[in-house]
Amino acid sequence: MTAIVWSERVIARAIALQTLARKCVVLVDNCNWTGYECDVLGVTTDLRIIDVEVKISRADLKADAKKDKWWIRNFVGYSEPKEIRDGNGVLRYTTRESLWNNVARQHPPKVWKHYYAMPRDIWKSELLECLPSPHSGVILMREQHGNDTVAVAEVVRRATPAKDAYRLKPEQVMDIARLANLRMWEAYQLASSATTKLREAEAA
């Protein structure tokens, strides 16, 4: 029996079909509609956004807290002038660094609920401390063996919703739906091209 090789696509597909299918009217992968990338973006039946980030390694998960989507960065001015001199002590130019006040977000912009999804094998409870927000949920993936090996998604920590969550307008939902439709046809084209190349290789 072949073991599952975890990838962003395998996990995203399982999340879309199992976790979000009944809650959402539209699902799009690798979507930047919010202004920041969502590995899976779902529009719920009451027109709010669920953002799922897929992680394949602990290092990838730990690095996520540095992303701009988790910070409000306010410009507060410039540092004192700093002189830059050459090896002979001659002044070349003067520079000033930009100063910023960084405030952590509890939810990414426009997002109602946020989740992290990853293989169960890489998860440890200590990783909760590494998440950018205590409101993020956690979805763990495992293999289920039967006639076929399938990926099973399990929500082990539910996301806390944003109380002031952005609610989409109908035209915005249509915009996201249009993107999802285009992605579907692109996927069909890629599958068709792959099939054609396989047949050509077999005939050669």
XYZ file of C-alpha atoms in Angstrom:
204
model
C 0.000 0.000 0.000
C 1.461 3.331 -1.075
C 1.989 5.929 1.657
C 0.836 9.481 1.064
C 3.522 11.984 0.170
C 2.337 15.134 1.900
C 2.319 18.239 -0.246
C 0.488 21.551 -0.228
C -1.814 20.311 -2.992
C -2.710 17.036 -1.239
C -3.492 18.809 2.037
C -5.374 21.677 0.389
C -7.575 19.240 -1.533
C -8.470 17.302 1.613
C -9.279 20.510 3.495
C -11.466 21.755 0.654
C -13.428 18.507 0.296
C -13.702 17.518 3.964
C -13.387 20.498 6.304
C -14.770 23.379 4.256
C -17.055 21.784 1.676
C -20.277 22.191 3.685
C -19.374 25.574 5.136
C -18.304 27.377 1.963
C -19.861 28.322 -1.337
C -16.534 29.117 -3.010
C -13.047 27.688 -2.469
C -9.861 28.915 -4.161
C -6.264 27.775 -3.734
C -3.232 30.116 -3.643
C -5.453 33.186 -3.580
C -4.315 36.760 -2.869
C -7.763 38.349 -2.799
C -7.373 39.567 0.801
C -4.119 41.309 -0.087
C -2.080 38.420 1.343
C -1.710 34.864 0.075
C -4.116 32.222 1.358
C -3.199 28.619 0.546
C -6.938 27.904 0.672
C -9.461 30.735 0.738
C -13.053 29.844 1.490
C -16.128 32.070 1.291
C -18.717 30.880 3.807
C -22.452 30.690 3.227
C -22.835 33.931 5.203
C -20.173 35.629 3.041
C -17.179 35.669 5.344
C -13.638 34.470 4.657
C -11.851 31.432 6.062
C -8.082 31.417 5.475
C -6.155 28.122 5.686
C -2.365 28.043 5.578
C -0.733 24.732 4.714
C 2.575 23.828 6.352
C 4.808 20.874 5.515
C 7.549 21.432 8.096
C 7.951 22.837 11.604
C 10.434 25.413 10.321
C 7.853 26.677 7.812
C 5.258 26.970 10.576
C 7.615 28.835 12.928
C 8.591 31.296 10.202
C 4.985 32.265 9.539
C 4.802 34.763 12.402
C 7.128 37.084 10.471
C 4.707 37.511 7.553
C 3.268 40.975 6.977
C -0.285 39.608 7.183
C 0.205 39.272 10.947
C 1.424 42.825 11.587
C 0.136 46.375 11.452
C 3.211 48.434 10.643
C 2.907 52.151 11.457
C 5.581 54.565 10.281
C 6.691 56.770 13.206
C 9.594 58.750 11.725
C 13.319 58.509 11.127
C 16.351 57.746 13.262
C 19.109 60.248 13.986
C 21.392 60.882 10.983
C 24.205 58.375 10.551
C 27.393 59.313 8.715
C 28.856 56.797 6.287
C 32.593 57.270 5.720
C 35.130 55.488 3.510
C 38.323 53.795 4.634
C 40.120 57.148 4.827
C 37.490 58.674 7.051
C 36.069 60.861 4.310
C 32.324 61.423 4.623
C 30.535 59.777 1.691
C 26.902 60.375 2.664
C 24.470 60.645 5.553
C 21.553 58.267 6.031
C 18.545 57.919 8.340
C 16.662 54.701 8.990
C 12.880 54.484 8.848
C 11.293 53.716 12.215
C 8.167 51.595 12.531
C 5.812 50.651 15.341
C 4.730 47.039 14.809
C 1.422 45.878 16.300
C 0.490 42.185 16.129
C -2.799 41.258 14.455
C -5.169 38.702 15.935
C -6.544 37.821 12.473
C -5.238 38.523 8.961
C -7.039 41.388 7.148
C -10.602 40.578 6.000
C -10.428 37.087 7.532
C -13.178 35.685 9.772
C -11.405 32.463 10.770
C -7.795 31.376 10.283
C -6.412 27.821 10.343
C -3.066 26.069 10.015
C -3.117 22.654 8.332
C -0.216 20.217 8.458
C 0.677 16.505 8.692
C 0.044 15.079 12.148
C 3.631 13.765 12.268
C 5.151 17.247 12.479
C 2.779 18.617 15.124
C 3.755 19.060 18.759
C 1.672 20.850 21.380
C 4.637 23.167 22.058
C 4.153 24.621 18.572
C 1.065 26.453 19.834
C 3.463 29.012 21.290
C 4.917 29.606 17.803
C 1.611 30.524 16.173
C 1.258 34.242 15.367
C -2.173 34.401 16.985
C -3.877 32.442 19.772
C -7.064 32.618 17.695
C -5.773 30.413 14.855
C -7.179 26.920 14.582
C -5.199 23.762 13.814
C -6.074 21.021 11.312
C -3.968 17.853 11.307
C -3.687 15.410 8.420
C -3.375 11.643 8.745
C -3.468 8.645 6.466
C -6.457 6.328 6.464
C -5.925 2.902 4.935
C -8.642 0.883 3.271
C -9.108 -0.047 -0.358
C -7.204 3.155 -1.059
C -4.953 5.295 1.092
C -6.645 8.605 1.651
C -5.769 11.821 3.451
C -8.041 12.609 6.385
C -8.310 16.104 7.863
C -9.145 16.533 11.542
C -9.734 19.848 13.302
C -7.914 19.534 16.638
C -8.290 23.185 17.625
C -11.130 25.342 16.394
C -10.383 28.862 15.236
C -11.776 31.771 17.223
C -13.707 34.022 14.812
C -12.970 37.715 14.434
C -15.849 39.611 16.059
C -15.602 42.435 13.528
C -15.062 40.117 10.553
C -15.366 41.649 7.121
C -18.515 40.504 5.323
C -18.262 40.325 1.543
C -20.486 42.204 -0.846
C -22.206 40.173 -3.607
C -19.946 41.631 -6.296
C -16.877 40.604 -4.282
C -18.161 37.056 -3.994
C -18.653 37.027 -7.765
C -15.067 38.217 -8.212
C -13.742 35.327 -6.112
C -16.097 32.855 -7.821
C -14.813 33.993 -11.212
C -11.244 33.310 -10.052
C -12.228 29.857 -8.811
C -13.866 29.116 -12.172
C -10.751 30.147 -14.097
C -8.588 28.008 -11.830
C -10.815 25.016 -12.579
C -10.368 25.381 -16.339
C -6.620 25.883 -15.901
C -6.507 22.627 -13.918
C -8.371 20.828 -16.715
C -5.845 22.173 -19.229
C -2.891 20.983 -17.136
C -4.458 17.548 -16.703
C -5.118 17.323 -20.440
C -1.541 18.315 -21.278
C -0.161 15.738 -18.839
C -2.333 13.017 -20.393
C -1.199 13.966 -23.910
C 2.488 13.831 -22.928
C 2.000 10.424 -21.295
C 0.345 9.018 -24.412
C 3.113 10.435 -26.594
C 5.747 8.869 -24.360
C 4.000 5.485 -24.474
C 3.709 5.653 -28.265
C 7.367 6.601 -28.792
